[in-house]
XYZ file of C-alpha atoms in Angstrom:
439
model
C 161.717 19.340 166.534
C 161.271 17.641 162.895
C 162.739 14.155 164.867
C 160.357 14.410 167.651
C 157.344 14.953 165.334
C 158.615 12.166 163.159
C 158.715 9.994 166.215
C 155.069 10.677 167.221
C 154.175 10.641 163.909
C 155.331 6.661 163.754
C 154.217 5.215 167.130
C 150.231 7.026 165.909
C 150.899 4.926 163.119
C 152.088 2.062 164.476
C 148.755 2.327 167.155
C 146.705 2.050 164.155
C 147.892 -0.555 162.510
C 147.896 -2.738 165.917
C 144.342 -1.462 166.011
C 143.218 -2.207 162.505
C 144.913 -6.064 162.667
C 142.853 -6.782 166.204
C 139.521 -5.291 164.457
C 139.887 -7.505 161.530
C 141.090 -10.732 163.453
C 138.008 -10.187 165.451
C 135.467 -9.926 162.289
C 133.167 -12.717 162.185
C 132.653 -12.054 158.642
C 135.154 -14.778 156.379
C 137.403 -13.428 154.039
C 136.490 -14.148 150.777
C 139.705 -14.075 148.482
C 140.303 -14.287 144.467
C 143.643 -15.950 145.307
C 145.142 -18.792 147.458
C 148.976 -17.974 146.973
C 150.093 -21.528 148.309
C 150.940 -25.391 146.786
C 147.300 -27.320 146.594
C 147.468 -31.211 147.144
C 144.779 -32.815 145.849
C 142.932 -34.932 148.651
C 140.327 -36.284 147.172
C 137.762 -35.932 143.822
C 134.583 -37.404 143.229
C 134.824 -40.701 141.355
C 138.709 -40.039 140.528
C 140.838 -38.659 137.790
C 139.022 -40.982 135.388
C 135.569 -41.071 137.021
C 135.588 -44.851 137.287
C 134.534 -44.802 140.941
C 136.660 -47.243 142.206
C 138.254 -46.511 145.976
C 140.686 -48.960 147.476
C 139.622 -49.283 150.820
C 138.556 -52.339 152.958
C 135.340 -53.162 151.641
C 132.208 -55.158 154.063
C 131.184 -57.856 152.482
C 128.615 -59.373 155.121
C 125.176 -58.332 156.077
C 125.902 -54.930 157.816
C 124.073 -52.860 160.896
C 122.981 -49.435 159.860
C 122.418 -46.522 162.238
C 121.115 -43.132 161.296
C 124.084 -40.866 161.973
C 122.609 -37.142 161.524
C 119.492 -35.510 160.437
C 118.787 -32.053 158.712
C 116.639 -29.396 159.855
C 113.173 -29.876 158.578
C 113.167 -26.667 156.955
C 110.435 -25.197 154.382
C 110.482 -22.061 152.714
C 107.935 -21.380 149.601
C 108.700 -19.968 145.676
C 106.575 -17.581 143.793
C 107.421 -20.246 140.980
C 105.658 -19.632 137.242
C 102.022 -19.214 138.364
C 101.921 -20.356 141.882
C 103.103 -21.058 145.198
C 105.203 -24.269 145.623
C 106.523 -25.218 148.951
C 110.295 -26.676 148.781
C 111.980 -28.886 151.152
C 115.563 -28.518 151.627
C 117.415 -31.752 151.002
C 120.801 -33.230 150.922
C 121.423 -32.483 147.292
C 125.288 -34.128 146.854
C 126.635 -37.526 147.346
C 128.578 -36.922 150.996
C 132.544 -36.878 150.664
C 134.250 -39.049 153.360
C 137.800 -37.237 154.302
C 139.539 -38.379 157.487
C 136.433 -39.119 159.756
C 134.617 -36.230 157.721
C 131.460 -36.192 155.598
C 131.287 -33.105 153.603
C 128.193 -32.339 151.503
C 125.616 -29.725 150.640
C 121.757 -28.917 150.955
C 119.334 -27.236 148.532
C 118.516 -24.813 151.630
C 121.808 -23.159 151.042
C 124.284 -24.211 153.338
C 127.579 -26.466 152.986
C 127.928 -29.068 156.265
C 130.952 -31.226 157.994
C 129.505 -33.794 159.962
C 131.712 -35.785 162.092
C 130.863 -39.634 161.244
C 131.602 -40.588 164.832
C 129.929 -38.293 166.613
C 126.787 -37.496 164.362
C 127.727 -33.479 165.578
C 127.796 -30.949 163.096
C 132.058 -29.800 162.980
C 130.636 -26.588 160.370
C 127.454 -25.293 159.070
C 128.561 -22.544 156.567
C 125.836 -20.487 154.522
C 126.403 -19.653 150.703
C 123.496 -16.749 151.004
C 121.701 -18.165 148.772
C 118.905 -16.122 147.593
C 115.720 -17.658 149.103
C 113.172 -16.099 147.055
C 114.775 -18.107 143.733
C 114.645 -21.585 142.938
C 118.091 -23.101 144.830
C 119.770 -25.303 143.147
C 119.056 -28.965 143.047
C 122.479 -30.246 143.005
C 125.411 -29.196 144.632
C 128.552 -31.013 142.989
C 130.561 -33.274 145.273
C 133.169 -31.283 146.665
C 136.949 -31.229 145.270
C 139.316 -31.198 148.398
C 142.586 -29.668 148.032
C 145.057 -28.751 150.560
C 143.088 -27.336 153.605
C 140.103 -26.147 151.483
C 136.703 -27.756 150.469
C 135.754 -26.610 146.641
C 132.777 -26.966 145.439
C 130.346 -25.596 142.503
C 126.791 -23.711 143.479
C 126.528 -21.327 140.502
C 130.018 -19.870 141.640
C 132.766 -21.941 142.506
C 133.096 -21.714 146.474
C 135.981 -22.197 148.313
C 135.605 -23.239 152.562
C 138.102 -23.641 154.892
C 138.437 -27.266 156.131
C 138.429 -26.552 159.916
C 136.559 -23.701 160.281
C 133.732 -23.788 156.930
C 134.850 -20.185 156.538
C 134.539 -18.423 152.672
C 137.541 -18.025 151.478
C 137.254 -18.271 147.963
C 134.427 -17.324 145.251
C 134.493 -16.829 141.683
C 131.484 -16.424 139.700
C 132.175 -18.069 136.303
C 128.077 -18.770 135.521
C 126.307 -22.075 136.584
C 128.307 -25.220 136.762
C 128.406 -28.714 136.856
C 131.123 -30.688 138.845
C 134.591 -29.760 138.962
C 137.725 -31.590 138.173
C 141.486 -30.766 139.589
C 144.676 -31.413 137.333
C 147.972 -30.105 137.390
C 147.188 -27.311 140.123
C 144.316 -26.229 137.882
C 140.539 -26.588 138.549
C 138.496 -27.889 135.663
C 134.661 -26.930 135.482
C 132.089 -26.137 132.527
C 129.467 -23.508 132.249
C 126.425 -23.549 130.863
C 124.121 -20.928 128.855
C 120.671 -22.832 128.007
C 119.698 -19.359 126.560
C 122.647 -19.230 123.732
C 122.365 -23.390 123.798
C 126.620 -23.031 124.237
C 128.876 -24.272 127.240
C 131.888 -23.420 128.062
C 135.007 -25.595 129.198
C 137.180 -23.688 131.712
C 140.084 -23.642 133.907
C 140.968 -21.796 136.935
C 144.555 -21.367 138.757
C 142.732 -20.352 142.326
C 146.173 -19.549 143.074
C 146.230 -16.624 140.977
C 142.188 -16.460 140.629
C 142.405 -15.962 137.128
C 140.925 -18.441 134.254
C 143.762 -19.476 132.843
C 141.930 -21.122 129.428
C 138.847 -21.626 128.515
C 136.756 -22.980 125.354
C 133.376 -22.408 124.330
C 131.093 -25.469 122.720
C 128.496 -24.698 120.364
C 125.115 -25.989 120.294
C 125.649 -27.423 123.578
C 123.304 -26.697 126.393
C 125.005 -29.130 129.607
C 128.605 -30.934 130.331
C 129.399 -33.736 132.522
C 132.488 -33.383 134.940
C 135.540 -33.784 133.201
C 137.682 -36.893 132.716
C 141.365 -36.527 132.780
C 144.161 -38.772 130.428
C 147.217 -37.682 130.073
C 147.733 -34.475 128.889
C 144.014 -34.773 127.688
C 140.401 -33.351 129.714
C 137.280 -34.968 128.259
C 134.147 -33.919 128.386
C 131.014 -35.028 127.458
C 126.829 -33.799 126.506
C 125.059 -36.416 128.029
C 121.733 -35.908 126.470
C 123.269 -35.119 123.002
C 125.618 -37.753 122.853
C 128.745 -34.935 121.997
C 131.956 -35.741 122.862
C 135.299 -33.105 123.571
C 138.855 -34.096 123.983
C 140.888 -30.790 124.990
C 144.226 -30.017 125.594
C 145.070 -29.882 129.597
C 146.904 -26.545 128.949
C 145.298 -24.506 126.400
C 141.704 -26.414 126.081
C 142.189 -26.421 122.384
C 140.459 -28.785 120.742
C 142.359 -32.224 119.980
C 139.009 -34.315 118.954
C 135.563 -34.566 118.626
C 132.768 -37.216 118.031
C 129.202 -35.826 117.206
C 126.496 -38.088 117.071
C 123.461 -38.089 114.649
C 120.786 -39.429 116.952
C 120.728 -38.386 120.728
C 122.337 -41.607 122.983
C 122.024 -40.629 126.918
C 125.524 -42.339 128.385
C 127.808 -42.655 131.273
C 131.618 -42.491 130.391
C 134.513 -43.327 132.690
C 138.581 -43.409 131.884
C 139.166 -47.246 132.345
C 142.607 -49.084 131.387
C 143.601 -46.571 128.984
C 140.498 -46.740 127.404
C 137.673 -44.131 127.293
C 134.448 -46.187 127.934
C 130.945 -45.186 126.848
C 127.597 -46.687 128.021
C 125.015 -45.812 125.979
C 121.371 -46.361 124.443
C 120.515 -47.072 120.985
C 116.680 -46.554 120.132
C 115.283 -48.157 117.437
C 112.119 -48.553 116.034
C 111.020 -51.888 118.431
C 110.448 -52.289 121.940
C 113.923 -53.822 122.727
C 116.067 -50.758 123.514
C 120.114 -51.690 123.423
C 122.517 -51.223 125.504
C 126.126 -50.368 123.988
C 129.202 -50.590 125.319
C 131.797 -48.736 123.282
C 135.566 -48.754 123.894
C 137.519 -45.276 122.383
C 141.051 -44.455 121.853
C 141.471 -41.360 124.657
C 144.564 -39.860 121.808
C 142.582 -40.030 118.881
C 139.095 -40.424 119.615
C 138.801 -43.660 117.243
C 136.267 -46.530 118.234
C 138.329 -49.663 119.504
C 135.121 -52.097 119.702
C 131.476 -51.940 120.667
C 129.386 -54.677 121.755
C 125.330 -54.198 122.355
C 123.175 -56.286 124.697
C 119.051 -55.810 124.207
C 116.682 -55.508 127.447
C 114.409 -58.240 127.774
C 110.839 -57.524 126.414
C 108.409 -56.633 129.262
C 104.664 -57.276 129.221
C 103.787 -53.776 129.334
C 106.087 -52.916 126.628
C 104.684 -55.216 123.692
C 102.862 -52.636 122.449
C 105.449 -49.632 123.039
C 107.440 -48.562 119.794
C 110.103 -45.870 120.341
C 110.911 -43.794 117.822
C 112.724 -40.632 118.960
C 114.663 -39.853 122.339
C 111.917 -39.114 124.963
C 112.045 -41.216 127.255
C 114.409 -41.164 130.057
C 116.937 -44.037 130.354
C 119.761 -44.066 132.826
C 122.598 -46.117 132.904
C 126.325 -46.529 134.677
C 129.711 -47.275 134.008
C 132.812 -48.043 136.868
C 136.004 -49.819 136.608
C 138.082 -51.279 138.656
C 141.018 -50.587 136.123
C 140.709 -54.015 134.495
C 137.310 -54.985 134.422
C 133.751 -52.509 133.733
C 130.540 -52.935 135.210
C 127.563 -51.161 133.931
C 124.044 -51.410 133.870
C 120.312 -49.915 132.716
C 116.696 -48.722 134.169
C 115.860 -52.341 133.782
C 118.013 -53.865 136.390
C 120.725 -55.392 134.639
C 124.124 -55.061 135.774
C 126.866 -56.373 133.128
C 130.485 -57.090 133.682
C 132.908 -56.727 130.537
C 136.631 -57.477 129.855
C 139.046 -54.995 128.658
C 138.268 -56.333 125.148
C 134.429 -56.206 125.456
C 133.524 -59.464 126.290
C 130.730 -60.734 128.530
C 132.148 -61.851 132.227
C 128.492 -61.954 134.071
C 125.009 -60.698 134.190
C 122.813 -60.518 136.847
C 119.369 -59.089 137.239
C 118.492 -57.233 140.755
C 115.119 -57.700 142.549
C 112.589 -55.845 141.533
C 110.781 -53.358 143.964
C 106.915 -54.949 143.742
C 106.046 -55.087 140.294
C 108.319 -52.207 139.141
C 111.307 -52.517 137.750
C 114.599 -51.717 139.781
C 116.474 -48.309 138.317
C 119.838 -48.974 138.699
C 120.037 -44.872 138.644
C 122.535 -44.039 141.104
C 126.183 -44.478 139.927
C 128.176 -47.768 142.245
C 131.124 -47.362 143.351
C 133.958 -50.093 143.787
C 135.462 -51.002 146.758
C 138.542 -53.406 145.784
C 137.175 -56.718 145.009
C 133.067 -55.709 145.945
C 130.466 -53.424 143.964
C 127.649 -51.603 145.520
C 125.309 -50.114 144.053
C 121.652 -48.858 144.993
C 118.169 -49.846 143.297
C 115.574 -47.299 143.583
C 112.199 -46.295 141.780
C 110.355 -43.030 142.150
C 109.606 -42.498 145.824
C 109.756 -46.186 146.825
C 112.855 -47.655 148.978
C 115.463 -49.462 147.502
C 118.055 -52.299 148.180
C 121.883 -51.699 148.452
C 123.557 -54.705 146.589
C 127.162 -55.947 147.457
C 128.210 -57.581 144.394
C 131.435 -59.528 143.901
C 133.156 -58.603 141.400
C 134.901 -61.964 139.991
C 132.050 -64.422 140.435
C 128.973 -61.997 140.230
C 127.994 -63.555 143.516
C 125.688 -61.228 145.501
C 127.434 -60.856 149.297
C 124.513 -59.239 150.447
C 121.498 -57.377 149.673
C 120.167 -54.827 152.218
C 116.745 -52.869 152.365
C 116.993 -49.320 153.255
C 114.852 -47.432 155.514
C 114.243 -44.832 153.117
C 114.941 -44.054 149.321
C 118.778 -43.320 148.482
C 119.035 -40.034 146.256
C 122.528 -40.956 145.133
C 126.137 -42.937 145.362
C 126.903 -44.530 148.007
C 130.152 -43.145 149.581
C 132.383 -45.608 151.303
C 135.264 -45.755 153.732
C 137.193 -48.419 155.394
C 134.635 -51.035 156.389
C 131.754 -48.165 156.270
C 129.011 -47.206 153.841
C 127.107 -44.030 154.133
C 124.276 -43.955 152.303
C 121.821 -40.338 151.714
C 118.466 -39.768 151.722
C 116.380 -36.567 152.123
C 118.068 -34.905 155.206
C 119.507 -38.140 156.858
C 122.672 -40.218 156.617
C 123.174 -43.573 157.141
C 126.094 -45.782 157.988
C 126.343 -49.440 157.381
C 128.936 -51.419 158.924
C 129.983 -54.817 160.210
């Protein structure tokens, strides 16, 4: 009698777990897991290991043809913001990723999107639930692809399935700037503007558990991590701080604190850490530095300067404190770095600091060109877009050995950011639409 009820006993169990599995197989709601128990290969990374933005891939080099490739949904939504009403837009708000025929980017609206470039059709729309009655973000970081899933940092760090946009990671660590992947371990920083500290930490998403972490004092923002060696650097762009950490424990190897605050671009370029920044003085010329640093010990290697030329409407202007926003950009092709300023200069140095070429791009009208948005480097050719406020811009193909401009093209609209590019493609943002350029 026991056996019998034994036996009934297991095939009523063995019903419900059949019927449990088809219930959940059939849920439409993704799984969202603390732990991916499986080898990650790293795919791709925005701007590389050493954030020098250089991609070797077939670049165009002649006039191209440009065709609009998808459009967002003109969405609006509106904010109970301070004291009144203010009416948002959603917007592309991250460079696009290109990944085997796949753009993968974000919009302020709060949803993640894989477009695929030859059809224009949408492969995923997945969306984060972002709370619409708060201020969304207005930058999503480029997405971090390893293995089969899309990572990506929206106050949490999100984790979507490749093929189907599907959940299937989140960890809240605090708001976060763009992540970096070493060693199986995702690098990101946190910030608290309240306590003026951030904090440098790393994640083993196959465990789901920060592994190390290390919190910076007095600062309020840090820029995505550069990797050397056995080394993750990170930087405070407005402050002019820099970190070197230990890969493993995030200890701190080195430091350099500036006195005055220097807004800079950095980039990991021929065993060298490079540093574009401003000096402001007490005249209207504002330079431009160009600093070389030891990545082991955090010791200046050289530094040359190069001043803007003097503009009519600046005669009169004396600058005496940081206030004024500057931007500038610095990419290597591993030998060679190419920067430039908000006046729109683009320089080409040596490994040793010294002046290759200079050009100047076209100004938009009577303003000035921003050369805002960061180039990128395809082999032998550097784009890079020009932009001010709300006007359009041109996207400049720039050889790289002679300084000889390939081509210059005027966009439809104004580019928000980089240009991403693929083999003999360019897709360019702006607002809800992408572009592709090709021959």
């Amino acid at each position: 009698m026991k056996l019998k009820l034994t036996k009934v006993l297991a095939v009523l169990i063995a019903f419900v777990l059949i019927f449990l599995f088809t219930f959940e197989g059939c849920s439409t709601t993704p799984a969202i897991n603390n732990t991916l128990p499986y080898l990650l290969e790293l795919h791709y990374m925005w701007g590389g290991e050493g954030r020098n933005f250089y991609f070797d891939v077939n670049p165009i080099k002649k006039q191209p043809e440009i065709r609009k490739i998808f459009t967002g949904e003109p969405l609006k939504w509106f904010f109970d913001y301070s004291r009144e009403d203010i009416t948002y837009t959603p917007f592309f708000a991250s460079p696009p990723v290109f990944y085997k025929d796949v753009l993968y980017f974000g919009d302020t609206g709060g949803f993640y999107y894989a477009i695929d470039v030859k059809t224009g059709k949408i492969k995923w729309k997945q969306d984060i639930d972002v709370d619409p009655n708060q201020l969304n973000p207005s930058f999503v970081s480029p997405p971090l692809i390893i293995g089969n899933i899309v990572f990506f940092a929206w106050g949490p760090l999100y984790g979507l399935d490749i093929n189907s946009g599907k959940i299937v990671y989140k960890q809240d660590v605090g708001t976060i700037n763009a992540p970096g992947f070493k060693d199986g371990i995702i690098y990101l920083s946190t910030a608290s503007k309240i306590k003026r500290t951030a904090t440098v930490v790393g994640i083993d998403v196959t465990k789901g558990k920060i592994v190390a972490k290390h919190i910076l004092d007095k600062v309020a923002d840090i820029e995505a991590p550069l990797f050397y060696k056995d080394s993750v650097i990170v930087y405070n762009e407005p402050a002019g701080n820099i970190y070197s950490l230990d890969l493993k424990t995030l200890n701190l190897k080195w430091e350099i604190k500036q006195h005055d605050n220097y807004p800079y671009s950095a980039c990991i370029s021929n065993n060298k850490l490079i540093l574009v920044r401003w000096v402001l003085g007490l005249t209207p010329l504002r330079k431009l530095q160009c600093v070389a640093i030891d990545p082991e010990n955090g010791k200046i290697l050289w530094e040359v300067s190069f001043e803007d030329e003097e503009r009519e409407e600046d005669k009169n202007l004396i600058i005496k404190e940081y206030g004024y926003i500057f931007y500038s950009f610095v990419v290597s092709d591993g030998n060679n770095i190419y920067f430039g300023n908000n006046e729109g200069f683009i320089y080409a140095v040596d490994s040793t600091g010294k002046l290759l070429w200079k050009i100047k791009t076209e100004p938009l009208g009577s303003i000035p060109a921003f050369t805002r948005n960061v180039p990128v480097i395809s082999k032998d050719t550097l784009y890079i877009v020009t932009t001010e406020g709300h006007h359009s811009g041109y996207l400049y193909a720039i050889d790289t050995k002679t300084s000889k401009i390939l081509f210059k093209y005027h966009l439809p609209t104004r580019a928000e950011y980089s240009v991403t590019v693929a083999d003999n493609k360019i897709y360019v943002t702006s607002g809800l639409q992408i572009f592709e350029l090709k021959n």
